[in-house]
Coordinates of C-alpha atoms and ligand atoms in Angstrom, one line a residue:
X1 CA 0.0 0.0 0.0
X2 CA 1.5 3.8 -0.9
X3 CA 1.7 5.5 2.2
X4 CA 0.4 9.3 1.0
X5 CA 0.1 10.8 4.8
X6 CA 2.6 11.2 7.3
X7 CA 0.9 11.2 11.2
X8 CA 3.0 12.4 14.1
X9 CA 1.9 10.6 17.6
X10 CA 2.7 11.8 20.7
X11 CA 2.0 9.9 23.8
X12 CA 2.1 7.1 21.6
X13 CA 3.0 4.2 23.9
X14 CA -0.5 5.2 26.6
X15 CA -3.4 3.2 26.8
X16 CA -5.3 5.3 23.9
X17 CA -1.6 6.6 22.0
X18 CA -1.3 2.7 21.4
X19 CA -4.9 2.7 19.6
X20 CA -4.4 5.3 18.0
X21 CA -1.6 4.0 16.2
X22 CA -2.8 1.1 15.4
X23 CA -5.9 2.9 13.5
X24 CA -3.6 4.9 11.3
X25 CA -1.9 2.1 10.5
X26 CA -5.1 0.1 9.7
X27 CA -5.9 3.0 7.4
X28 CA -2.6 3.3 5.5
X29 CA -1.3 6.3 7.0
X30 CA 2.8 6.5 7.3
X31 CA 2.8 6.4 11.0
X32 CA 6.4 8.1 13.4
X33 CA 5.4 7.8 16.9
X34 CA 7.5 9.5 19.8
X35 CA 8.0 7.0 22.4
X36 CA 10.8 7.5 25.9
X37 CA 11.7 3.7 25.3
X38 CA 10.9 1.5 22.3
X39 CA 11.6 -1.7 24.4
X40 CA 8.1 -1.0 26.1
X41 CA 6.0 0.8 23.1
X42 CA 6.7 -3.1 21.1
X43 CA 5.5 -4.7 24.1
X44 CA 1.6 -5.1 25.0
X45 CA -0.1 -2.0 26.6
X46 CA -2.4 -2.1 29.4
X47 CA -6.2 -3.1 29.5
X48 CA -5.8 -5.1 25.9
X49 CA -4.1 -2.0 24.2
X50 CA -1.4 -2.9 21.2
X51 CA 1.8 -3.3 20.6
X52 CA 3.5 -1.2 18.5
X53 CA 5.5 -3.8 16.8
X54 CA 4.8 -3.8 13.0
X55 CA 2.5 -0.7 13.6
X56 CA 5.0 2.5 13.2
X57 CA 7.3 3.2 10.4
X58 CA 9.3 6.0 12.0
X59 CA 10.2 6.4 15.7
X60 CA 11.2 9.0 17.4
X61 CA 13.2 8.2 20.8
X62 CA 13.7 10.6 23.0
X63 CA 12.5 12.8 25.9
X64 CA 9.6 15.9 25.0
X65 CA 10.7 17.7 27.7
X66 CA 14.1 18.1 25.6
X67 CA 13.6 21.1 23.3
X68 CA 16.8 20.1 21.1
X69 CA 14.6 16.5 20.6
X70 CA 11.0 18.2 20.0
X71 CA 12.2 21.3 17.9
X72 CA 12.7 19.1 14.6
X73 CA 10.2 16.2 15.1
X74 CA 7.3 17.3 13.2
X75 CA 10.1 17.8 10.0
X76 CA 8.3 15.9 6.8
X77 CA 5.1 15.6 8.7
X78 CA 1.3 16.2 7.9
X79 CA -1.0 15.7 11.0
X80 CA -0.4 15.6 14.5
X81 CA -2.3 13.7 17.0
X82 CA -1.7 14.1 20.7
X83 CA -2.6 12.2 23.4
X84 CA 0.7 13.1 25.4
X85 CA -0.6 14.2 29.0
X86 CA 0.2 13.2 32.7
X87 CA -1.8 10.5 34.0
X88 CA 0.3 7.6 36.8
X89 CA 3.2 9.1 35.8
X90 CA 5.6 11.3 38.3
X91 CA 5.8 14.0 36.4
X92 CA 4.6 18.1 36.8
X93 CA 1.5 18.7 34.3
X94 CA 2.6 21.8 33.2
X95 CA 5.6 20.3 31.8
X96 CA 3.7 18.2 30.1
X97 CA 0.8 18.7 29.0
X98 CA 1.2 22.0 28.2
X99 CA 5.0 22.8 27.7
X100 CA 5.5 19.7 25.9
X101 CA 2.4 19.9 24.0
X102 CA 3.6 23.5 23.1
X103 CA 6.7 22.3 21.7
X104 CA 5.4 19.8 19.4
X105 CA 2.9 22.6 18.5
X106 CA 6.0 24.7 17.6
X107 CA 7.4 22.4 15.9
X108 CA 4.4 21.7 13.5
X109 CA 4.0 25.2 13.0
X110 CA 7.6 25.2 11.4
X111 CA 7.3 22.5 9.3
X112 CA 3.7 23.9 8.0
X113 CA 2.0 20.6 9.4
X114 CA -2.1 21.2 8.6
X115 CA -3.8 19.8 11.3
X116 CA -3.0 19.0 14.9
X117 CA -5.6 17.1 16.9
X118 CA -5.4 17.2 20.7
X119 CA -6.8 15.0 23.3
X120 CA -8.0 17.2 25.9
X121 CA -10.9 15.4 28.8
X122 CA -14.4 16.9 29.1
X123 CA -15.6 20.0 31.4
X124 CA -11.5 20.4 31.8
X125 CA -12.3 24.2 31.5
X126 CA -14.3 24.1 34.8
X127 CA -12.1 21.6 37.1
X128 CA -10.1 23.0 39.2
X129 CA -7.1 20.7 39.2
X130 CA -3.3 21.8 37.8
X131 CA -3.8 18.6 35.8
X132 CA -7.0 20.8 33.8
X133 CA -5.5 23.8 33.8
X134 CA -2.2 22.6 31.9
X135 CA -4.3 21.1 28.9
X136 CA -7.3 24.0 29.7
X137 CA -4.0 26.3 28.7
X138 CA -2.6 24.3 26.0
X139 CA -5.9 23.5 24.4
X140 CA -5.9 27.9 24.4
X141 CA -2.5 27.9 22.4
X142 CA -3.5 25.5 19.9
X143 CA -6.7 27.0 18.9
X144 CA -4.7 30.7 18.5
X145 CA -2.3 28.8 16.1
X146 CA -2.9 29.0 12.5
X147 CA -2.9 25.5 12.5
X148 CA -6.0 23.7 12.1
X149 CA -7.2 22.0 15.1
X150 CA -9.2 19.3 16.5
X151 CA -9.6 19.2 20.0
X152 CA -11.5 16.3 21.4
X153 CA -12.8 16.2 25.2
X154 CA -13.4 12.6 26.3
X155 CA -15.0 11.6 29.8
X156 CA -12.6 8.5 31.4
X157 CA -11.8 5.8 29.6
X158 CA -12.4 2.5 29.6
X159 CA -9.1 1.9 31.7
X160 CA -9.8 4.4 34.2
X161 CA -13.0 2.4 35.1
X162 CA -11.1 -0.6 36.4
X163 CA -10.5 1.2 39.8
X164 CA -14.5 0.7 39.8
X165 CA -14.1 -3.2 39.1
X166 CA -11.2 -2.9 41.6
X167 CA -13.6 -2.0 44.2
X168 CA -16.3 -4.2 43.7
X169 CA -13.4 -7.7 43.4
X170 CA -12.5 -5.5 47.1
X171 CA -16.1 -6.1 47.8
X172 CA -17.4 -2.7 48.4
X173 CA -17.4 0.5 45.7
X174 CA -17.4 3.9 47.5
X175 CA -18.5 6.9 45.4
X176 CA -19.5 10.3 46.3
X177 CA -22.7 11.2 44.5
X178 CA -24.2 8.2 42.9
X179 CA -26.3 9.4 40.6
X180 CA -23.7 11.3 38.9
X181 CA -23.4 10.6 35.2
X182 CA -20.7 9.5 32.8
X183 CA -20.2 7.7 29.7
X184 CA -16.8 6.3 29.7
X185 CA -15.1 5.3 26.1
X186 CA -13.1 2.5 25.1
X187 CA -9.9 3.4 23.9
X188 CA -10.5 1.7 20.2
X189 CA -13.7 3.8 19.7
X190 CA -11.9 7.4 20.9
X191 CA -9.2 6.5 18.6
X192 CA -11.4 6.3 15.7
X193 CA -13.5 9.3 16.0
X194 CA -10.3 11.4 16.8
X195 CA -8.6 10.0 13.4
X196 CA -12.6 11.0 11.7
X197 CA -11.8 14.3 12.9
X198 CA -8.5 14.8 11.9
X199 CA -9.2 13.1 8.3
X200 CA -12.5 15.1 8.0
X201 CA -10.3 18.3 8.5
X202 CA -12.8 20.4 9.9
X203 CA -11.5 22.7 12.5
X204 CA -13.4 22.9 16.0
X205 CA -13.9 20.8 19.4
X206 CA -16.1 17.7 20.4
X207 CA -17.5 16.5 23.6
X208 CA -17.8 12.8 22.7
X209 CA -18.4 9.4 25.2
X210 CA -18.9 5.8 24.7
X211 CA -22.1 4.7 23.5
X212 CA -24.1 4.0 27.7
X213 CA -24.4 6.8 29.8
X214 CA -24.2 5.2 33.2
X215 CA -24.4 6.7 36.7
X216 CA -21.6 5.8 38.7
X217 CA -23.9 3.5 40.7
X218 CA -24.6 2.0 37.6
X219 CA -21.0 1.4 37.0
X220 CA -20.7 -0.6 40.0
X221 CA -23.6 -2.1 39.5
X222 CA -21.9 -3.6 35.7
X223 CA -19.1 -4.3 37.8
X224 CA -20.9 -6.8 40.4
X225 CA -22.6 -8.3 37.3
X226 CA -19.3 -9.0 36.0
X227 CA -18.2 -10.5 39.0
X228 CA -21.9 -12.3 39.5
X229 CA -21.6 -10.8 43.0
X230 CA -24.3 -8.9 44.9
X231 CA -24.0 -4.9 44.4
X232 CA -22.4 -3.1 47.6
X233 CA -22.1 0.4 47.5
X234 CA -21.8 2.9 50.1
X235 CA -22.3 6.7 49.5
X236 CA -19.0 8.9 51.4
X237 CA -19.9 12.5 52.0
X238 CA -18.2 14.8 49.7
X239 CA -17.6 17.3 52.6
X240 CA -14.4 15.0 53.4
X241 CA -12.5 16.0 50.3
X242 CA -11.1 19.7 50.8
X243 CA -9.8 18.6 53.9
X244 CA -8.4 15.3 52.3
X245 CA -6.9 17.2 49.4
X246 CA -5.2 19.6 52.4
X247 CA -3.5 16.9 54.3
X248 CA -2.3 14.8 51.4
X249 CA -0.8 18.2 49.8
X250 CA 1.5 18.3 52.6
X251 CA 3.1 15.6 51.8
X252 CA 2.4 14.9 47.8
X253 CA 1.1 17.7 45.2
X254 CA 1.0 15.6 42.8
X255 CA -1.7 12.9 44.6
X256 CA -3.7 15.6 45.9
X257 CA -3.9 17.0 42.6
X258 CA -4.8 13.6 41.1
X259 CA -7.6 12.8 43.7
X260 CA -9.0 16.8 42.7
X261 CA -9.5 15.4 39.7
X262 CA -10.8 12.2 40.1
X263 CA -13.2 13.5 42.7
X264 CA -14.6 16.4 40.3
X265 CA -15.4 14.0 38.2
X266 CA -17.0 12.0 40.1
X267 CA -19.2 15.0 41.4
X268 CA -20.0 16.4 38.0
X269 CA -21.9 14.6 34.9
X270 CA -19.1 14.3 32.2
X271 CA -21.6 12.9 29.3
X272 CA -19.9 13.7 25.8
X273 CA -21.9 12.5 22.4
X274 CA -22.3 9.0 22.2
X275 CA -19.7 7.0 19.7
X276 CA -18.4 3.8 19.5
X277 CA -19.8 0.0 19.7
X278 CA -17.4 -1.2 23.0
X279 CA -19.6 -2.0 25.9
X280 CA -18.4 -1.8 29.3
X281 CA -20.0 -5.1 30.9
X282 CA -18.0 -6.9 27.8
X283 CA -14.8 -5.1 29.1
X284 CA -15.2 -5.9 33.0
X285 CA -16.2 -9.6 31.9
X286 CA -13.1 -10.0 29.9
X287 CA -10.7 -8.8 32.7
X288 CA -12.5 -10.9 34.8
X289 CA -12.1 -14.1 33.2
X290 CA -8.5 -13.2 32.4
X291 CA -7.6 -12.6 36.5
X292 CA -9.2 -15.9 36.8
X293 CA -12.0 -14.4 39.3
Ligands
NAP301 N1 -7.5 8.0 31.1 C1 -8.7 8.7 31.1 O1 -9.7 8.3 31.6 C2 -8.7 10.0 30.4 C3 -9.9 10.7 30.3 C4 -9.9 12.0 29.6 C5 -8.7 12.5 29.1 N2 -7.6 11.8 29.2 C6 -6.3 12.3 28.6 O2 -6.0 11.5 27.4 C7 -4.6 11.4 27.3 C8 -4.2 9.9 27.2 O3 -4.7 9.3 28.3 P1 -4.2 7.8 28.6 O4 -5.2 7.2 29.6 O5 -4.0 7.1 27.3 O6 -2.8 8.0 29.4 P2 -1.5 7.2 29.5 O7 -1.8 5.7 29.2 O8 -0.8 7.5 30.8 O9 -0.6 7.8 28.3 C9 -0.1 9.1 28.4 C10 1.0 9.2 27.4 O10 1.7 10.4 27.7 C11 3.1 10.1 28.0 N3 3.7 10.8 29.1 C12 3.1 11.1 30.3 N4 4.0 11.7 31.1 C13 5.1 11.8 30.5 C14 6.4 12.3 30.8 N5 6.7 12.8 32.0 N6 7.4 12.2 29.9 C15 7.1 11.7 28.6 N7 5.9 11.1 28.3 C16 5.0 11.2 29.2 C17 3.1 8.6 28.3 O11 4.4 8.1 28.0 P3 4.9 6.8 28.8 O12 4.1 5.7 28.2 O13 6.4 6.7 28.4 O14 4.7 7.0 30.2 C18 2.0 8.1 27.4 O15 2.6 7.9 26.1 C19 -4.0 12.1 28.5 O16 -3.6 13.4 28.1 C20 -5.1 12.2 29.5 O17 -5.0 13.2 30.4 C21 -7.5 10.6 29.8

């Protein structure tokens, strides 16, 4: 097959950067992904995501947060896609997610690349976590740039809804505000409609989910199924989390700016349009006849 278009990834080796990759291969585009270690981006990714073996025709090794690496790595490129952001990893978001981001963003701009596509998460404009903020400001950047731009705001994953399943194998999920609502994506569908945006070429942003809107007792609920165990959920004030998020500042920033997240989302319906054919009781089954449960 003639490769005609050349697709930069960034954050290529995550649990959607690794779906992503393997859907611009699928649809013959030339593919250079920038990866920290190539060792891990050929192994298999977490929650079923691919390896990269055979997938990318160009790698980039190196660090983002290395301007003399990032200042040349959109050379011979068409399109960007990034889904390079801070999630488990120890690591300032403002680095990140926004300087990093920035960089590739310069970089494209140099090389006249036409569309950039950014993965940003849903209501990120309202929560107050540094995590937000970072892609809240790089999200601004990228829409002044003369660079066309998708920017695509996802709820959580489908990855991010194992801590639910986590729980419930625990025997007990605690949330905040049960009837809260959310319709988490599988990584294979969000990789899809974000290559549909960046083909289509249309410049603007999208609020877009999996295809159930659950509450987050309903989560739980698809959890125990999957389990074939009884629900058990118990409700936790949220009135505990400022001083929560206090305390565990004092000793870690970084987790007390993970668990502001986490908890806003949990407190605020994060319901994008509905895409995608993944369904979330198919997931939780999977992993649980994999662990054996
Ligand atoms: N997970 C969710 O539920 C969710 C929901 C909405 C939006 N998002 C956003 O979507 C994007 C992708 O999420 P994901 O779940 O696929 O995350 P992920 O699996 O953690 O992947 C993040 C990617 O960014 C890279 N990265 C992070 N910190 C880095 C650092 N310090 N130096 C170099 N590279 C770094 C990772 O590289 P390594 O593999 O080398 O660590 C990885 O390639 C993120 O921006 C996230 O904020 C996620």
């Amino acid at each position: 097959m003639t490769k005609h278009r050349t697709t930069l990834v960034a954050g290529a080796t995550g649990y959607l950067g690794r779906f992503v990759v393997a859907e611009l291969h699928r649809r013959g585009h030339k593919v250079r992904a920038i990866t920290r270690s190539r060792e891990r981006a050929v192994s298999p990714g977490p929650w079923d995501s691919p390896s990269l073996d055979g997938l990318v025709d160009d790698w980039a090794v190196g660090e983002v947060t290395n301007p003399a690496f990032i200042a040349d790595v959109a050379e011979g490129v068409d399109d960007v896609i990034s889904t390079l952001g801070v999630t488990k990893q120890k690591a300032n978001p403002w680095d990140i997610d926004h300087r990093a981001n920035l960089a590739i963003l310069r970089s494209a701009e140099k090389y006249g690349v036409k569309h950039f596509c950014f993965v940003n998460v849903i209501g990120g404009d309202q929560c107050p976590a540094q995590l937000t903020r970072a892609k809240t400001a790089f999200a601004q950047e990228l829409t002044a740039s003369r660079i066309s731009s998708q920017i695509i705001n996802p709820p959580g994953y489908f990855s991010d809804m194992t801590q639910i399943l986590q729980m419930a194998k625990k025997g007990r999920v605690f949330l905040f505000r049960p009837e809260t609502r959310i319709n988490p994506i599988h990584g294979a569908d969000l990789a899809k409609f974000c290559i549909d945006r960046l083909t289509d070429g249309e410049e603007g942003a999208w609020n877009v989910g999996g295809p159930e809107v659950f509450t987050w007792k309903g989560l739980a609920e698809c959890a125990f199924q999957a389990l074939q165990r009884p629900t058990r959920v118990t409700t936790v004030s949220p009135a505990i989390l400022s001083p929560l998020i206090g305390v565990l500042g004092l000793f870690n920033r970084r987790k007390a700016d993970t668990l502001r997240f986490i908890s806003w989302n949990m407190l605020h319906d994060c319901v994008g349009e509905p895409f995608g054919t993944h369904g979330l009781l198919d997931f939780y089954k999977d992993l649980v006849q994999k662990d054996g449960d």
